[in-house]
Short mmCIF file of C-alpha atoms and ligand atoms in Angstrom, two decimals:
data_model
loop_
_atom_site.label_atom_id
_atom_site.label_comp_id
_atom_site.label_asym_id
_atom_site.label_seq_id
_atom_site.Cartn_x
_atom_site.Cartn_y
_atom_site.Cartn_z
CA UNK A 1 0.00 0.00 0.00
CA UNK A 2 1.00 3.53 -0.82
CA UNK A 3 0.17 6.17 0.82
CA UNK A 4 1.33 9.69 -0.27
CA UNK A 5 1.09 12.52 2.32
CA UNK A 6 3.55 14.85 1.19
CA UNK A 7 1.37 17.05 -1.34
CA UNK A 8 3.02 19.77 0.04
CA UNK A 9 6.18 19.17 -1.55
CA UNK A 10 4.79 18.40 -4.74
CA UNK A 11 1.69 16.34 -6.10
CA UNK A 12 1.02 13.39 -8.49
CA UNK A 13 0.55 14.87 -11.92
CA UNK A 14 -3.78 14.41 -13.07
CA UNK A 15 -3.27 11.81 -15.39
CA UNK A 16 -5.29 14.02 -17.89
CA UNK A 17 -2.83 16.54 -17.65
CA UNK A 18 -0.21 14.30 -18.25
CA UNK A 19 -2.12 12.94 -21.69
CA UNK A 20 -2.55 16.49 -22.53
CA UNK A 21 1.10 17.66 -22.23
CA UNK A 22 2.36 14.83 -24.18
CA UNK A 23 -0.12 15.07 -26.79
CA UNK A 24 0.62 19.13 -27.41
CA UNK A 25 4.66 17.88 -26.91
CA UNK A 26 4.17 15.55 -29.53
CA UNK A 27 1.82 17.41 -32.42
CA UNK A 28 2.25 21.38 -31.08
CA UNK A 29 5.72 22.10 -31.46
CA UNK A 30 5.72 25.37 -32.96
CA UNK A 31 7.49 28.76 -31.21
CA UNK A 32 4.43 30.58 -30.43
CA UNK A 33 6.64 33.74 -31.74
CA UNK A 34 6.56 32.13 -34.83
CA UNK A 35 4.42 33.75 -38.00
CA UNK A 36 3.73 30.08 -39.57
CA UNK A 37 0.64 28.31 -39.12
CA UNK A 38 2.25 25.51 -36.04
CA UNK A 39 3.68 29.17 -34.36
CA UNK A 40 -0.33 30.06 -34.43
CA UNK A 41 -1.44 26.74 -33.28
CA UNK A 42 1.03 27.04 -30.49
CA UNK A 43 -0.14 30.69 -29.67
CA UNK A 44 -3.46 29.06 -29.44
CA UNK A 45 -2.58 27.05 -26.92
CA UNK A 46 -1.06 29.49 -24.91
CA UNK A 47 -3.98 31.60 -24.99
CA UNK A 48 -6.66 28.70 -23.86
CA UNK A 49 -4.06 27.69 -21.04
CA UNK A 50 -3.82 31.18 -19.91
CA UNK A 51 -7.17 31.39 -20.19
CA UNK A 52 -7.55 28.59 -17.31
CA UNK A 53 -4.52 29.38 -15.05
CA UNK A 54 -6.74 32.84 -14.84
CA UNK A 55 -9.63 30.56 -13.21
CA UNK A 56 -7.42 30.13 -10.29
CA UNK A 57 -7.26 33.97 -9.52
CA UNK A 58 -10.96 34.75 -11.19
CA UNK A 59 -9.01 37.36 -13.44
CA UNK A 60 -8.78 38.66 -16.65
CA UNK A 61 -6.32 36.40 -18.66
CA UNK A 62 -4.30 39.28 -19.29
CA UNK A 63 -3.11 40.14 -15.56
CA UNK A 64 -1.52 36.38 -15.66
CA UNK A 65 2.28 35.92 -16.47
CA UNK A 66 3.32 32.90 -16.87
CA UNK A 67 6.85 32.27 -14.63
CA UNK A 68 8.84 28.81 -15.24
CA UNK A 69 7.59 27.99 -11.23
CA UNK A 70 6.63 29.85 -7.74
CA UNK A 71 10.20 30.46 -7.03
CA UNK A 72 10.88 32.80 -10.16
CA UNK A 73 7.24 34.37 -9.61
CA UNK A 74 8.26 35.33 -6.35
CA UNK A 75 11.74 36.86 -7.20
CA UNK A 76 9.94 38.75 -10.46
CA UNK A 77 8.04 40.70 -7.27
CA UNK A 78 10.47 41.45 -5.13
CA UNK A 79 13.43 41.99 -7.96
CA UNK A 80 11.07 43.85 -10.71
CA UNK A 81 9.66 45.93 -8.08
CA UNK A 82 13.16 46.89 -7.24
CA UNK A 83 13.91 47.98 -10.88
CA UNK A 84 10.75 50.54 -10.84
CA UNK A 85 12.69 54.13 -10.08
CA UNK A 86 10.86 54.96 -6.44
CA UNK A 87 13.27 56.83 -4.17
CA UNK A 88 11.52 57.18 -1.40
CA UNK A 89 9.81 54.23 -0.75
CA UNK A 90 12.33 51.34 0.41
CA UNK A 91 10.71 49.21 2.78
CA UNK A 92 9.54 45.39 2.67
CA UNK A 93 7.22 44.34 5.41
CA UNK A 94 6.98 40.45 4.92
CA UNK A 95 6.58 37.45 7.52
CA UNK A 96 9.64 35.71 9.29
CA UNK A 97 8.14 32.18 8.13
CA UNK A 98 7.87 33.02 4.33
CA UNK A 99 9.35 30.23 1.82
CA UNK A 100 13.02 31.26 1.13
CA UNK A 101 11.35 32.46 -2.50
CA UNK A 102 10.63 35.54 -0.40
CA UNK A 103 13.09 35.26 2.04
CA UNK A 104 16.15 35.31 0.18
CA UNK A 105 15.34 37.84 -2.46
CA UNK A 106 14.02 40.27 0.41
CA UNK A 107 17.64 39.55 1.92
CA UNK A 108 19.26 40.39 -1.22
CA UNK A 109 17.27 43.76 -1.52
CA UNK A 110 18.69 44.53 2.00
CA UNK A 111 22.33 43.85 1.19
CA UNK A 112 21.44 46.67 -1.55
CA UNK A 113 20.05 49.31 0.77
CA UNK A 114 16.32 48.47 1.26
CA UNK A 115 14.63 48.25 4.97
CA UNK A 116 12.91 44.78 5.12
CA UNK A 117 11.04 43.76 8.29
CA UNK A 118 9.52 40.42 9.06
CA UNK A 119 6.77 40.03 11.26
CA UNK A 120 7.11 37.69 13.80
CA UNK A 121 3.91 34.61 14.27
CA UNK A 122 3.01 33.10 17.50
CA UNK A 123 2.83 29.48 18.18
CA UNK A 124 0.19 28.78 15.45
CA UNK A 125 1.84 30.85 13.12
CA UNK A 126 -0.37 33.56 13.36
CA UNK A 127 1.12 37.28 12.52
CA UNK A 128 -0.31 40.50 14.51
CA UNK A 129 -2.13 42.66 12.54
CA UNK A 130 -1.20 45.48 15.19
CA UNK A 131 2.25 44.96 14.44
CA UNK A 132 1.65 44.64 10.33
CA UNK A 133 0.14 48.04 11.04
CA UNK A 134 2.56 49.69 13.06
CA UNK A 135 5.33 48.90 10.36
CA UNK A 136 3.71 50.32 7.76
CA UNK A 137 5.10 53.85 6.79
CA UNK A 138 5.33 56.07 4.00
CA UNK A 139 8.61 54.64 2.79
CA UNK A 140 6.64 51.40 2.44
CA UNK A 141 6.99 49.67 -0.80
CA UNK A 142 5.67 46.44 -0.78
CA UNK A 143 3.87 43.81 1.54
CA UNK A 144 4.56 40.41 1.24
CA UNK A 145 2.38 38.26 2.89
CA UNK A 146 2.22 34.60 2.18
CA UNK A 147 -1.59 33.01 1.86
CA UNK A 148 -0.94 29.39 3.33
CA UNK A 149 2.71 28.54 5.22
CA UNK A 150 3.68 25.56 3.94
CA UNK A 151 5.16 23.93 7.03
CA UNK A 152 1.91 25.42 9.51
CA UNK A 153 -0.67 25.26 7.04
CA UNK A 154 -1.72 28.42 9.03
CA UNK A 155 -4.57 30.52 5.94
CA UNK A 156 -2.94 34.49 6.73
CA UNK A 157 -5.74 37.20 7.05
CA UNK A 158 -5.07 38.46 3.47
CA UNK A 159 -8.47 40.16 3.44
CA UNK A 160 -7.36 41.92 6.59
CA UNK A 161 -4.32 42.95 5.39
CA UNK A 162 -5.67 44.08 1.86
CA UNK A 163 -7.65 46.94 3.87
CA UNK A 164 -5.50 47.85 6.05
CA UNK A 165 -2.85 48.49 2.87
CA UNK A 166 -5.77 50.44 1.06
CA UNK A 167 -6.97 52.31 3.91
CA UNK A 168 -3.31 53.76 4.56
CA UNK A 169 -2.88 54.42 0.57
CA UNK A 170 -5.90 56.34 1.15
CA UNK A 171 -4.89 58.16 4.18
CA UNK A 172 -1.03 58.76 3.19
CA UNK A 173 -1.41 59.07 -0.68
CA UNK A 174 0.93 55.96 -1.08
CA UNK A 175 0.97 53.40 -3.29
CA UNK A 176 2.45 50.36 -0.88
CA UNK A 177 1.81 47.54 -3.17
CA UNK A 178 0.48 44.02 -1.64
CA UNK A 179 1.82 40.33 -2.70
CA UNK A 180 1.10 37.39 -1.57
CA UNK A 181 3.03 33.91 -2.07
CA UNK A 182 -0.05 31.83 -2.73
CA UNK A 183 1.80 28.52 -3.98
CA UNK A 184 0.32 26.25 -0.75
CA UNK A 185 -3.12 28.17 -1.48
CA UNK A 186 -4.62 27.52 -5.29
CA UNK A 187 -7.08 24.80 -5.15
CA UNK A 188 -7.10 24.08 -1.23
CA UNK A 189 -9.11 28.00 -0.11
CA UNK A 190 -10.13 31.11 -2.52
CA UNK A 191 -7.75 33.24 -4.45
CA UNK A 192 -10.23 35.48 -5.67
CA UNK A 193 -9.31 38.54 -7.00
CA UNK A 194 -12.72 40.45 -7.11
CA UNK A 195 -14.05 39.09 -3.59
CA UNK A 196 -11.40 38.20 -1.14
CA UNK A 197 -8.30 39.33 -2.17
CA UNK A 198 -9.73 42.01 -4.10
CA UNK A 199 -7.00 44.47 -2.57
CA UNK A 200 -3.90 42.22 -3.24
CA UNK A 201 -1.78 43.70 -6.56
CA UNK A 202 0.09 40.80 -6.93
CA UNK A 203 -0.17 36.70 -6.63
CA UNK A 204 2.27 33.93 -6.65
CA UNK A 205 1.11 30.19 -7.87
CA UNK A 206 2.62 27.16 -8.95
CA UNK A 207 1.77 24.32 -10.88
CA UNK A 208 3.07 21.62 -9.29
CA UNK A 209 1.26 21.76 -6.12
CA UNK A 210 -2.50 21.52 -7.77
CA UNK A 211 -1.62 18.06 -9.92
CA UNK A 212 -0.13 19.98 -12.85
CA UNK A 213 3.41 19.99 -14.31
CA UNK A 214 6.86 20.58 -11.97
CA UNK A 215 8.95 23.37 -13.58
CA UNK A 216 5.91 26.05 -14.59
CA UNK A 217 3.91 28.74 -12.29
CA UNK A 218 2.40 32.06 -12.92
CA UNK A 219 2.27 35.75 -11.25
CA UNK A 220 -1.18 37.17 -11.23
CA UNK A 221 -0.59 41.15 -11.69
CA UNK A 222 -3.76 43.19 -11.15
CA UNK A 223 -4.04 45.62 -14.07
CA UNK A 224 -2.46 48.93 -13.61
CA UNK A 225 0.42 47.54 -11.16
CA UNK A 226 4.04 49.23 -11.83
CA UNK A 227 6.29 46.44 -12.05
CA UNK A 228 8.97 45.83 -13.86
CA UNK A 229 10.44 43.04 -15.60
CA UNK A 230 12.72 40.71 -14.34
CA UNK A 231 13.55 37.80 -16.80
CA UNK A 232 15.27 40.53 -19.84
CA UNK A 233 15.45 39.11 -23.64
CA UNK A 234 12.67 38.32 -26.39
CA UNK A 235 10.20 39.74 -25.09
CA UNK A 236 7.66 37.19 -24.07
CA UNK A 237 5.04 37.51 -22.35
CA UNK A 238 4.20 41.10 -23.45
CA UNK A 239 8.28 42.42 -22.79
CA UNK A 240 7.24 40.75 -19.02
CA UNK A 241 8.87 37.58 -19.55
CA UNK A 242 11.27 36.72 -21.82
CA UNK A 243 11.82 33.14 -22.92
CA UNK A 244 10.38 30.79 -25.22
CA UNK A 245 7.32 29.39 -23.35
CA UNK A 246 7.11 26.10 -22.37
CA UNK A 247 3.74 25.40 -24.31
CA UNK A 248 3.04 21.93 -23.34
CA UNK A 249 3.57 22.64 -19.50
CA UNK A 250 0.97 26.09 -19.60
CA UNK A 251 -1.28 23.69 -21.24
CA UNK A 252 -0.84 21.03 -18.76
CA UNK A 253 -1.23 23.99 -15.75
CA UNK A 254 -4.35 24.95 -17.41
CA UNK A 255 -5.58 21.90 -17.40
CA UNK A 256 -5.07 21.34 -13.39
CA UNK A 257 -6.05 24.46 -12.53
CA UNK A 258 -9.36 23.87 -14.62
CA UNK A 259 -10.10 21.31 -12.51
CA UNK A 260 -8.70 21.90 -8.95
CA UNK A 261 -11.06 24.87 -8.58
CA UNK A 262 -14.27 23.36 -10.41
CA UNK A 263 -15.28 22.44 -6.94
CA UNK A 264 -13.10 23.95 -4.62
CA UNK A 265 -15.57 23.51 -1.48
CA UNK A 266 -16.25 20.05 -2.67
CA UNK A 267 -12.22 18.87 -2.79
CA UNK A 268 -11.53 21.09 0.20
CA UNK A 269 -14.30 19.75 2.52
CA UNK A 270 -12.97 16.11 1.53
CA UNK A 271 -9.27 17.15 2.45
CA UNK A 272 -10.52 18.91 6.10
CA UNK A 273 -12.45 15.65 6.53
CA UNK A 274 -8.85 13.23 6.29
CA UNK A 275 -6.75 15.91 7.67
CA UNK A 276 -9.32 16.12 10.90
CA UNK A 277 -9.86 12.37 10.80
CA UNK A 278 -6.06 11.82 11.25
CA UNK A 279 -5.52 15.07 13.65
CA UNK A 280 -8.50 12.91 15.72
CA UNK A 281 -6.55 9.68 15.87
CA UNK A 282 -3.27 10.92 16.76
CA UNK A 283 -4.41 13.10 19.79
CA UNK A 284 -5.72 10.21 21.32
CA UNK A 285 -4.15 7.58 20.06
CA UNK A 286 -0.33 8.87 20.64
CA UNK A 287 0.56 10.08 23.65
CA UNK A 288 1.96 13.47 24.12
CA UNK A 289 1.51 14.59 20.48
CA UNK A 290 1.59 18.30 19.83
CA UNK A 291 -0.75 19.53 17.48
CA UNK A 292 1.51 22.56 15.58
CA UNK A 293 -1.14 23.06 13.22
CA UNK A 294 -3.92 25.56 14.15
CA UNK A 295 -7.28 24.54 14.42
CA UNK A 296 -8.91 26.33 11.45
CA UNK A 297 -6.06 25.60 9.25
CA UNK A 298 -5.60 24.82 5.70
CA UNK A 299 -7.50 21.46 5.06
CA UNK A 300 -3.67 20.00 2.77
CA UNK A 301 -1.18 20.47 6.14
CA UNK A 302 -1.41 19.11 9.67
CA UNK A 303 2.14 19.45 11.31
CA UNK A 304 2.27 18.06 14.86
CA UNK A 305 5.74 17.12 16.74
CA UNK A 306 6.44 13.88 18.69
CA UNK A 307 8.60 14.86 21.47
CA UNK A 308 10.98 12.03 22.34
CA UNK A 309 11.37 10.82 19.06
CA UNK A 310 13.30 12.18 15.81
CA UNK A 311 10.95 13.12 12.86
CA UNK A 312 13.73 11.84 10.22
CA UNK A 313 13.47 8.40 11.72
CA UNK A 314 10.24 8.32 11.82
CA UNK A 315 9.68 9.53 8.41
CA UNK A 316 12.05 6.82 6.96
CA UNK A 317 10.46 4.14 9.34
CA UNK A 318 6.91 5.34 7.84
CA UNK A 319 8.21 4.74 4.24
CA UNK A 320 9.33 1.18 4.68
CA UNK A 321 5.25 0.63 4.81
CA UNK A 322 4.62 3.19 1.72
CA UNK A 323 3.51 5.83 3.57
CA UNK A 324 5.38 9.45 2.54
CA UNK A 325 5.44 12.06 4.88
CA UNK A 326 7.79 15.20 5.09
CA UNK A 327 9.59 16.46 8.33
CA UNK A 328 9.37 20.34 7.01
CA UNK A 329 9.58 21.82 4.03
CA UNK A 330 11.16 19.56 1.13
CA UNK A 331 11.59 22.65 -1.15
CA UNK A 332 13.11 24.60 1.38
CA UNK A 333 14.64 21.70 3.15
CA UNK A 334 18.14 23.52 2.04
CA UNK A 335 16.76 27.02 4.27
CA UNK A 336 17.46 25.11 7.53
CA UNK A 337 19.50 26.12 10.09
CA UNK A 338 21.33 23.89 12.71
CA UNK A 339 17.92 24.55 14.98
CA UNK A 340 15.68 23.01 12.11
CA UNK A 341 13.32 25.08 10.31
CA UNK A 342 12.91 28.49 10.03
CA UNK A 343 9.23 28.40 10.53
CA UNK A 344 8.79 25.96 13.44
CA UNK A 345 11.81 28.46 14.99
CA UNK A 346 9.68 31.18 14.54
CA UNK A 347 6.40 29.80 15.89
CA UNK A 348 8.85 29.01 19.45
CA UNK A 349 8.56 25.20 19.42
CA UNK A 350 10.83 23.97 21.89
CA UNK A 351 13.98 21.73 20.16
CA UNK A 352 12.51 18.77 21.25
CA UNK A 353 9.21 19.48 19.82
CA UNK A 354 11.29 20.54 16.61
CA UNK A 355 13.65 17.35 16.25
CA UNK A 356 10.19 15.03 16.44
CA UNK A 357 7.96 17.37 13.84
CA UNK A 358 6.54 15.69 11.04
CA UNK A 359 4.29 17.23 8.53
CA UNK A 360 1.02 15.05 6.95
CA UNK A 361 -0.29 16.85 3.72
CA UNK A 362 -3.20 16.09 1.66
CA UNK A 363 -4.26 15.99 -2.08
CA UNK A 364 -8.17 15.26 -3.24
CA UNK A 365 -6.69 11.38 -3.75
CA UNK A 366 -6.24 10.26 0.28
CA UNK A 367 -9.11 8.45 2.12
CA UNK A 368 -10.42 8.02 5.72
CA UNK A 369 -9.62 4.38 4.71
CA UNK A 370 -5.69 5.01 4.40
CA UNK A 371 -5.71 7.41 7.46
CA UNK A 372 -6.40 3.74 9.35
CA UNK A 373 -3.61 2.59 7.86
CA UNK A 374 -1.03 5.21 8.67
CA UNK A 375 -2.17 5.76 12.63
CA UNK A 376 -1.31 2.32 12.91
CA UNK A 377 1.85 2.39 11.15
CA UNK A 378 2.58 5.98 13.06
CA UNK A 379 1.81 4.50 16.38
CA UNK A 380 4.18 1.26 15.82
CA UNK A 381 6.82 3.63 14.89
CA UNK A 382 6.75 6.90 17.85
CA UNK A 383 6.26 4.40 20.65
CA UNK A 384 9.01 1.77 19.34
CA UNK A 385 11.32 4.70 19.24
CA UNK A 386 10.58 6.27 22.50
CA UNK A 387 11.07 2.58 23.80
CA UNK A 388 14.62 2.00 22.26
CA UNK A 389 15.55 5.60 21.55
CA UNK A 390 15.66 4.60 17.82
CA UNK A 391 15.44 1.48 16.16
CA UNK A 392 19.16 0.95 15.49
N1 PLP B 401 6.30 29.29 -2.06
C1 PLP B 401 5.81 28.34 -1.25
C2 PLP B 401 4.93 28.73 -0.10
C3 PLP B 401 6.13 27.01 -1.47
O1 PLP B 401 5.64 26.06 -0.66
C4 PLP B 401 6.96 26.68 -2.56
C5 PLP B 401 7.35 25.27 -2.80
O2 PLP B 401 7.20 24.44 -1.97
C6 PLP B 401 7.42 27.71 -3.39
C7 PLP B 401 7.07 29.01 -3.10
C8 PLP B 401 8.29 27.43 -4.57
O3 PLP B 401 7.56 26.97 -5.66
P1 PLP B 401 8.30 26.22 -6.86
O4 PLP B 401 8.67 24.88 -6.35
O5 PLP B 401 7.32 26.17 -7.97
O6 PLP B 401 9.48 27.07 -7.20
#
C-alpha cells in the first residue's frame, strides 16, 4: 500500500494533464513567436491555457504571467519591483516564516540598501495585525504576505491585510503595493481577485502543487500595477517575460487548474475531513503529540511534533510501509538552520518538539480508509522509538 502525504512538496501529476502535455509535446511544437501556421497553433494554446490558469485567480487572462515555477514568480516581485525608479519608498514588510522564495530575495534587496522587516507569528503561526500596522510607513513599498505557510498550514488574514494596505494608501497618498506567495493556497481556499483578495496587486502560484506539471507557475498582476520586468530578452510575455514558453507545460497547468477549482468547497471539505480524521486519531491515540497546526487551518497540512522521538526516523520508518510524509519543508529543506526550520523556529517550538515534527499533507486522492492505515503504522513507529531511543 501507498500512501502519499507529502502534497506539500509536490503532487502526483492528473493523469489528464499528463495525456494532454504529451499530446501538445508531440503534435504542437511550434514557437508561439513564430508567424507560420504551427507558431499560431502554439499561440493558441497558450492563450486557452492562460485562459484557465486565470480561473485560479478569477481574473482577466491578461493580468496572468506565466513564470517557469513559484520560485521565479516570487523573485519577479520582489526583484522587478526593485527595478521601478521609487526613491523614497524602500521598505519590505513580509513574515519571518515566508518560503526562502521571499526570504532570500528580500535579503538580497537589503544587502542593496532596502529596509525589510519580518513580522514575527506566534505558536500557530499567526502574525499580529497590530504589528503589520505599526510597520507600515510612508517609505513602504511592498507587503509580502504569504496566503498558506507551507510547514503550519496556518490561511494568513489576506483580506485583513488588503484593507489595512488600502486604507493607509488612502490616508497617506501611497501606493504600498500588496503580494502574496499563494503557492500552498490555489485549489485548497479562494484566491479570488474580485471578492477576497480584491486588494492584493500581486499573486504567486505554482503548478506543481494543484496536480499539474513541476517546472511552470504564474504571477497574477492586477491591471495597472508598476512592475517591472525581471527575466530581460525576447520579449515574451508582453516584454514581461522573456523566454520561449514552455507550451506543453501552460497547457498542462491549465488543465489542473481547470479542474482543482471546479469544486473547490467540494475537494476542500474532503481534504478537512482526512486531515481532521487523522488530527483525531493521533491526539488520542499517541501520547503526548503536539498539534503545531492551528485549528482552522488549511484542510492540505497538519504538522504536529512527537517529542521524544526524531521526525527523520520516523519519516524513513513510515516509508518502509509506503507511507510518505515530510519532516518540514522539502523545497526549502536547504533554508534550515542547525535549529531546524525556520518556521517551526519562529512559531517558538521547543527543540525537542522541533527534532520530532513531522508534517502530513493532503491531495483530493487520500481516504479516511488510508488514514487507518497510517495511525497504525505511526503508532508502531513513535512508541518503538521512545522505547529503544531509535530502532538501530
Ligand atoms: N512558495 C511556497 C509557499 C512554497 O511552498 C513553494 C514550494 O514548496 C514555493 C514558493 C516554490 O515553488 P516552486 O517549487 O514552484 O518554485
Amino acid at each position: 500500500m501507498i500512501v502519499y502525504l507529502d502534497n506539500s512538496a509536490t503532487t502526483r501529476q492528473y493523469d489528464e494533464v499528463t495525456d494532454l502535455m504529451a499530446d501538445v509535446a508531440k503534435n504542437c511544437y511550434g514557437n508561439p513567436s513564430s508567424l507560420h501556421g504551427l507558431g499560431l497553433e502554439a499561440e493558441k494554446l497558450m492563450k486557452e491555457g492562460r485562459r484557465k490558469i486565470a480561473l485560479g485567480f478569477n481574473a482577466s487572462p491578461e493580468e496572468v504571467y506565466i513564470t517557469s515555477c513559484g520560485t521565479e514568480a516570487d523573485n519577479t516581485v520582489l526583484m522587478g519591483l526593485a527595478r521601478v525608479p521609487r526613491p523614497r519608498a524602500k521598505k519590505i514588510i513580509t513574515t519571518a516564516v515566508e518560503h526562502p522564495a521571499v526570504l532570500e530575495p528580500a535579503q538580497e534587496l537589503e544587502r542593496r540598501g532596502f529596509e525589510v522587516v519580518r513580522l514575527g507569528v506566534d505558536r500557530h503561526c499567526r502574525i499580529d495585525l497590530d504589528e503589520l500596522k505599526a510597520a507600515l510607513t510612508e517609505d513602504t513599498l511592498l507587503i509580502s504576505v504569504m496566503a498558506v505557510n507551507n510547514e503550519a498550514g496556518t490561511i494568513m488574514p489576506l483580506k485583513e491585510i488588503g484593507e489595512i494596505k488600502k486604507a493607509f494608501n488612502k490616508a497617506h497618498g501611497t501606493k504600498v503595493l500588496f503580494h502574496t506567495d499563494g503557492v500552498q493556497a490555489l485549489g485548497k481556499i479562494s484566491l479570488d481577485t474580485k471578492k477576497e483578495l480584491k486588494d492584493v496587486d500581486m499573486i504567486s502560484v505554482s503548478a506543481h502543487k494543484i496536480h499539474g506539471p513541476k517546472g511552470i507557475g504564474a504571477l497574477y498582476v492586477r491591471k495597472g500595477t508598476n512592475l517591472l520586468p525581471f527575466m530581460l530578452g525576447g520579449g515574451q510575455e508582453k516584454g514581461f517575460r522573456s523566454g520561449t514558453e514552455n507550451v506543453p507545460a501552460v497547457c498542462g497547468f491549465g488543465l489542473a487548474c481547470e479542474m482543482t477549482v471546479k469544486d473547490l468547497e467540494g475537494r476542500s471539505a474532503h481534504m478537512m475531513s482526512v486531515r481532521n480524521y487523522l488530527k483525531q486519531g493521533i491526539v488520542t491515540q499517541i501520547a503526548d503529540a503536539v498539534v503545531n497546526s492551528p485549528d482552522d487551518g488549511v484542510c492540505s497540512v497538519l504538522n504536529v511534533s512527537f517529542p521524544g522521538t526524531r521526525g527523520e526516523v520516523i519519516l524513513h520508518r513510515l516509508e518502509q510501509e509506503g507511507i510518505y510524509v515530510s519532516t518540514g519543508s522539502a523545497c526549502s529543506s536547504n533554508h534550515k538552520t542547525s535549529k531546524g526550520s525556520h518556521v517551526l523556529n519562529a512559531m517558538g517550538l521547543k527543540p525537542k518538539e522541533i527534532e520530532g515534527a513531522l508534517r502530513f499533507s493532503f491531495s483530493e486522492f487520500n481516504t479516511v480508509e488510508e488514514m487507518d492505515y497510517v495511525l497504525d503504522k505511526l503508532k508502531t513507529a513513535v512508541e518503538g522509538f521512545r522505547k529503544l531511543g531509535s530502532f538501530r
